[in-house]
Amino acid sequence: NAGVTQTPKFRVLKTGQSMTLLCAQDMNHEYMYWYRQDPGMGLRLIHYSVGEGTTAKGEVPDGYNVSRLKKQNFLLGLESAAPSQTSVYFCASSRRVSGANVLTFGAGSRLTVL
Amino acid sequence: RKEVEQDPGPFNVPEGATVAFNCTYSNSASQSFFWYRQDCRKEPKLLMSVYSSGNEDGRFTAQLNRASQYISLLIRDSKLSDSATYLCVVNNGRGSTLGRLYFGRGTQLTVWP
């Protein structure tokens, strides 16, 4: 059982380039999330999805777009990468549990923007 | 004011010591509370949920104080393998509402031999 899989694990971009991070989960979870983690900042929610075809903004959505065309996949796009987007990105998923959505995280994707 | 605040530490304790972390949250309507553990350069993983009556899992005890809006984690008989960052997480969802999960910045623990 793979759980939550993120690709790629590492990526270096130049300013202005675009890229997509892929998150896939095989647990049939309804909810999926994208977080970024920066030193001293903790985990911050970028976007999330409560089901196939629906997405919503989180705490720091600017500069990112997302899509959830299939229940098992949640894509995070950077249209024009900036150095401020250098970070570790974590995808997570959870099932619909009343008031107690426990997250399962992927291993993370380390992105550096030069 | 941040939704969830934690003392970042670091806490450096010898093996066998007892160590406690506290976390405060700002939203009195918060419904669910958790402690996650994150090892260096790894993803966070659920350590334990925090229930209103307090709960224990082996050497770990979690407490919730709604009146003062804080959560605590007590680790007894610390092991080297307990070295990690501990994240306090709060969910302000109600019933079936997804709510928002807010993460503290984490408290770093190092257990030395």
PDB file of N, CA and C in Angstrom, chain A residues 15-65:
ATOM      1  N   THR A  15      14.042  31.085 -12.286  1.00  0.00           N
ATOM      2  CA  THR A  15      12.948  32.047 -12.148  1.00  0.00           C
ATOM      3  C   THR A  15      12.184  32.169 -13.466  1.00  0.00           C
ATOM      4  N   GLY A  16      10.855  32.094 -13.366  1.00  0.00           N
ATOM      5  CA  GLY A  16      10.012  32.227 -14.541  1.00  0.00           C
ATOM      6  C   GLY A  16       9.596  30.916 -15.177  1.00  0.00           C
ATOM      7  N   GLN A  17      10.270  29.839 -14.832  1.00  0.00           N
ATOM      8  CA  GLN A  17       9.889  28.541 -15.386  1.00  0.00           C
ATOM      9  C   GLN A  17       8.618  28.038 -14.715  1.00  0.00           C
ATOM     10  N   SER A  18       7.982  27.106 -15.372  1.00  0.00           N
ATOM     11  CA  SER A  18       6.774  26.519 -14.807  1.00  0.00           C
ATOM     12  C   SER A  18       7.020  25.042 -14.529  1.00  0.00           C
ATOM     13  N   MET A  19       6.226  24.513 -13.629  1.00  0.00           N
ATOM     14  CA  MET A  19       6.305  23.090 -13.347  1.00  0.00           C
ATOM     15  C   MET A  19       5.044  22.631 -12.624  1.00  0.00           C
ATOM     16  N   THR A  20       4.854  21.332 -12.596  1.00  0.00           N
ATOM     17  CA  THR A  20       3.716  20.738 -11.904  1.00  0.00           C
ATOM     18  C   THR A  20       4.205  19.647 -10.968  1.00  0.00           C
ATOM     19  N   LEU A  21       3.718  19.718  -9.742  1.00  0.00           N
ATOM     20  CA  LEU A  21       3.959  18.659  -8.775  1.00  0.00           C
ATOM     21  C   LEU A  21       2.743  17.746  -8.768  1.00  0.00           C
ATOM     22  N   LEU A  22       3.011  16.442  -8.777  1.00  0.00           N
ATOM     23  CA  LEU A  22       1.924  15.478  -8.801  1.00  0.00           C
ATOM     24  C   LEU A  22       1.819  14.767  -7.471  1.00  0.00           C
ATOM     25  N   CYS A  23       0.602  14.649  -6.989  1.00  0.00           N
ATOM     26  CA  CYS A  23       0.331  13.898  -5.776  1.00  0.00           C
ATOM     27  C   CYS A  23      -0.687  12.822  -6.097  1.00  0.00           C
ATOM     28  N   ALA A  24      -0.402  11.601  -5.702  1.00  0.00           N
ATOM     29  CA  ALA A  24      -1.309  10.486  -5.945  1.00  0.00           C
ATOM     30  C   ALA A  24      -1.511   9.712  -4.657  1.00  0.00           C
ATOM     31  N   GLN A  25      -2.784   9.382  -4.370  1.00  0.00           N
ATOM     32  CA  GLN A  25      -3.070   8.579  -3.179  1.00  0.00           C
ATOM     33  C   GLN A  25      -3.943   7.395  -3.570  1.00  0.00           C
ATOM     34  N   ASP A  26      -3.675   6.273  -2.901  1.00  0.00           N
ATOM     35  CA  ASP A  26      -4.390   5.046  -3.242  1.00  0.00           C
ATOM     36  C   ASP A  26      -5.271   4.579  -2.085  1.00  0.00           C
ATOM     37  N   MET A  27      -5.679   5.503  -1.219  1.00  0.00           N
ATOM     38  CA  MET A  27      -6.470   5.162  -0.040  1.00  0.00           C
ATOM     39  C   MET A  27      -7.931   5.552  -0.202  1.00  0.00           C
ATOM     40  N   ASN A  28      -8.294   6.003  -1.383  1.00  0.00           N
ATOM     41  CA  ASN A  28      -9.667   6.425  -1.657  1.00  0.00           C
ATOM     42  C   ASN A  28     -10.126   7.576  -0.746  1.00  0.00           C
ATOM     43  N   HIS A  29      -9.155   8.435  -0.386  1.00  0.00           N
ATOM     44  CA  HIS A  29      -9.483   9.571   0.473  1.00  0.00           C
ATOM     45  C   HIS A  29     -10.207  10.652  -0.312  1.00  0.00           C
ATOM     46  N   GLU A  30     -11.183  11.287   0.364  1.00  0.00           N
ATOM     47  CA  GLU A  30     -11.922  12.364  -0.290  1.00  0.00           C
ATOM     48  C   GLU A  30     -11.129  13.666  -0.319  1.00  0.00           C
ATOM     49  N   TYR A  31     -10.401  13.945   0.763  1.00  0.00           N
ATOM     50  CA  TYR A  31      -9.738  15.239   0.900  1.00  0.00           C
ATOM     51  C   TYR A  31      -8.269  15.155   0.546  1.00  0.00           C
ATOM     52  N   MET A  32      -7.806  16.165  -0.135  1.00  0.00           N
ATOM     53  CA  MET A  32      -6.375  16.252  -0.443  1.00  0.00           C
ATOM     54  C   MET A  32      -5.910  17.686  -0.243  1.00  0.00           C
ATOM     55  N   TYR A  33      -4.621  17.840   0.074  1.00  0.00           N
ATOM     56  CA  TYR A  33      -4.078  19.139   0.455  1.00  0.00           C
ATOM     57  C   TYR A  33      -2.664  19.312  -0.106  1.00  0.00           C
ATOM     58  N   TRP A  34      -2.307  20.559  -0.315  1.00  0.00           N
ATOM     59  CA  TRP A  34      -0.920  20.899  -0.594  1.00  0.00           C
ATOM     60  C   TRP A  34      -0.441  21.899   0.454  1.00  0.00           C
ATOM     61  N   TYR A  35       0.670  21.577   1.100  1.00  0.00           N
ATOM     62  CA  TYR A  35       1.300  22.457   2.078  1.00  0.00           C
ATOM     63  C   TYR A  35       2.712  22.801   1.604  1.00  0.00           C
ATOM     64  N   ARG A  36       3.190  23.919   2.102  1.00  0.00           N
ATOM     65  CA  ARG A  36       4.606  24.210   1.981  1.00  0.00           C
ATOM     66  C   ARG A  36       5.187  24.392   3.379  1.00  0.00           C
ATOM     67  N   GLN A  37       6.447  23.985   3.521  1.00  0.00           N
ATOM     68  CA  GLN A  37       7.112  24.095   4.809  1.00  0.00           C
ATOM     69  C   GLN A  37       8.421  24.830   4.635  1.00  0.00           C
ATOM     70  N   ASP A  38       8.541  25.910   5.347  1.00  0.00           N
ATOM     71  CA  ASP A  38       9.753  26.728   5.316  1.00  0.00           C
ATOM     72  C   ASP A  38      10.331  26.816   6.715  1.00  0.00           C
ATOM     73  N   PRO A  39      11.647  26.968   6.827  1.00  0.00           N
ATOM     74  CA  PRO A  39      12.277  27.040   8.157  1.00  0.00           C
ATOM     75  C   PRO A  39      11.641  28.124   9.017  1.00  0.00           C
ATOM     76  N   GLY A  40      11.277  27.750  10.228  1.00  0.00           N
ATOM     77  CA  GLY A  40      10.717  28.721  11.161  1.00  0.00           C
ATOM     78  C   GLY A  40       9.281  29.125  10.887  1.00  0.00           C
ATOM     79  N   MET A  41       8.684  28.561   9.825  1.00  0.00           N
ATOM     80  CA  MET A  41       7.325  28.982   9.454  1.00  0.00           C
ATOM     81  C   MET A  41       6.301  27.888   9.706  1.00  0.00           C
ATOM     82  N   GLY A  42       6.719  26.677   9.865  1.00  0.00           N
ATOM     83  CA  GLY A  42       5.750  25.603   9.993  1.00  0.00           C
ATOM     84  C   GLY A  42       5.089  25.285   8.676  1.00  0.00           C
ATOM     85  N   LEU A  43       4.109  24.444   8.727  1.00  0.00           N
ATOM     86  CA  LEU A  43       3.369  24.038   7.530  1.00  0.00           C
ATOM     87  C   LEU A  43       2.273  25.042   7.220  1.00  0.00           C
ATOM     88  N   ARG A  44       2.218  25.480   5.989  1.00  0.00           N
ATOM     89  CA  ARG A  44       1.185  26.426   5.577  1.00  0.00           C
ATOM     90  C   ARG A  44       0.404  25.844   4.405  1.00  0.00           C
ATOM     91  N   LEU A  45      -0.904  25.944   4.488  1.00  0.00           N
ATOM     92  CA  LEU A  45      -1.788  25.352   3.491  1.00  0.00           C
ATOM     93  C   LEU A  45      -1.843  26.232   2.246  1.00  0.00           C
ATOM     94  N   ILE A  46      -1.596  25.626   1.095  1.00  0.00           N
ATOM     95  CA  ILE A  46      -1.615  26.364  -0.166  1.00  0.00           C
ATOM     96  C   ILE A  46      -3.013  26.275  -0.798  1.00  0.00           C
ATOM     97  N   HIS A  47      -3.416  25.065  -1.111  1.00  0.00           N
ATOM     98  CA  HIS A  47      -4.743  24.782  -1.649  1.00  0.00           C
ATOM     99  C   HIS A  47      -5.187  23.435  -1.108  1.00  0.00           C
ATOM    100  N   TYR A  48      -6.486  23.210  -1.159  1.00  0.00           N
ATOM    101  CA  TYR A  48      -6.977  21.908  -0.771  1.00  0.00           C
ATOM    102  C   TYR A  48      -8.203  21.550  -1.615  1.00  0.00           C
ATOM    103  N   SER A  49      -8.612  20.289  -1.489  1.00  0.00           N
ATOM    104  CA  SER A  49      -9.747  19.798  -2.274  1.00  0.00           C
ATOM    105  C   SER A  49     -10.574  18.857  -1.417  1.00  0.00           C
ATOM    106  N   VAL A  50     -11.887  19.061  -1.467  1.00  0.00           N
ATOM    107  CA  VAL A  50     -12.768  18.194  -0.679  1.00  0.00           C
ATOM    108  C   VAL A  50     -13.384  17.101  -1.528  1.00  0.00           C
ATOM    109  N   GLY A  51     -13.033  17.068  -2.806  1.00  0.00           N
ATOM    110  CA  GLY A  51     -13.542  16.020  -3.677  1.00  0.00           C
ATOM    111  C   GLY A  51     -13.144  16.256  -5.114  1.00  0.00           C
ATOM    112  N   GLU A  52     -13.335  15.251  -5.912  1.00  0.00           N
ATOM    113  CA  GLU A  52     -13.002  15.337  -7.341  1.00  0.00           C
ATOM    114  C   GLU A  52     -13.695  16.539  -7.973  1.00  0.00           C
ATOM    115  N   GLY A  53     -12.912  17.325  -8.693  1.00  0.00           N
ATOM    116  CA  GLY A  53     -13.460  18.470  -9.400  1.00  0.00           C
ATOM    117  C   GLY A  53     -13.620  19.732  -8.577  1.00  0.00           C
ATOM    118  N   THR A  54     -13.288  19.690  -7.292  1.00  0.00           N
ATOM    119  CA  THR A  54     -13.416  20.885  -6.444  1.00  0.00           C
ATOM    120  C   THR A  54     -12.090  21.211  -5.787  1.00  0.00           C
ATOM    121  N   THR A  55     -11.760  22.504  -5.759  1.00  0.00           N
ATOM    122  CA  THR A  55     -10.558  22.957  -5.071  1.00  0.00           C
ATOM    123  C   THR A  55     -10.878  24.251  -4.331  1.00  0.00           C
ATOM    124  N   ALA A  56     -10.050  24.578  -3.377  1.00  0.00           N
ATOM    125  CA  ALA A  56     -10.244  25.807  -2.613  1.00  0.00           C
ATOM    126  C   ALA A  56      -8.894  26.352  -2.186  1.00  0.00           C
ATOM    127  N   LYS A  57      -8.867  27.666  -1.938  1.00  0.00           N
ATOM    128  CA  LYS A  57      -7.628  28.312  -1.529  1.00  0.00           C
ATOM    129  C   LYS A  57      -7.375  28.101  -0.059  1.00  0.00           C
ATOM    130  N   GLY A  58      -6.114  27.984   0.251  1.00  0.00           N
ATOM    131  CA  GLY A  58      -5.714  27.894   1.636  1.00  0.00           C
ATOM    132  C   GLY A  58      -5.138  29.202   2.116  1.00  0.00           C
ATOM    133  N   GLU A  59      -4.106  29.110   2.922  1.00  0.00           N
ATOM    134  CA  GLU A  59      -3.516  30.282   3.566  1.00  0.00           C
ATOM    135  C   GLU A  59      -2.607  31.067   2.633  1.00  0.00           C
ATOM    136  N   VAL A  60      -1.884  30.374   1.753  1.00  0.00           N
ATOM    137  CA  VAL A  60      -0.896  31.030   0.886  1.00  0.00           C
ATOM    138  C   VAL A  60      -1.047  30.572  -0.563  1.00  0.00           C
ATOM    139  N   PRO A  61      -2.157  30.896  -1.230  1.00  0.00           N
ATOM    140  CA  PRO A  61      -2.423  30.363  -2.562  1.00  0.00           C
ATOM    141  C   PRO A  61      -1.759  31.107  -3.726  1.00  0.00           C
ATOM    142  N   ASP A  62      -1.286  32.329  -3.476  1.00  0.00           N
ATOM    143  CA  ASP A  62      -0.799  33.154  -4.586  1.00  0.00           C
ATOM    144  C   ASP A  62       0.411  32.526  -5.272  1.00  0.00           C
ATOM    145  N   GLY A  63       0.352  32.487  -6.617  1.00  0.00           N
ATOM    146  CA  GLY A  63       1.452  31.944  -7.399  1.00  0.00           C
ATOM    147  C   GLY A  63       1.305  30.462  -7.688  1.00  0.00           C
ATOM    148  N   TYR A  64       0.233  29.858  -7.187  1.00  0.00           N
ATOM    149  CA  TYR A  64       0.002  28.426  -7.371  1.00  0.00           C
ATOM    150  C   TYR A  64      -1.389  28.182  -7.961  1.00  0.00           C
ATOM    151  N   ASN A  65      -1.507  27.115  -8.735  1.00  0.00           N
ATOM    152  CA  ASN A  65      -2.820  26.656  -9.159  1.00  0.00           C
ATOM    153  C   ASN A  65      -2.890  25.150  -8.935  1.00  0.00           C
TER     154      ASN A  65
END
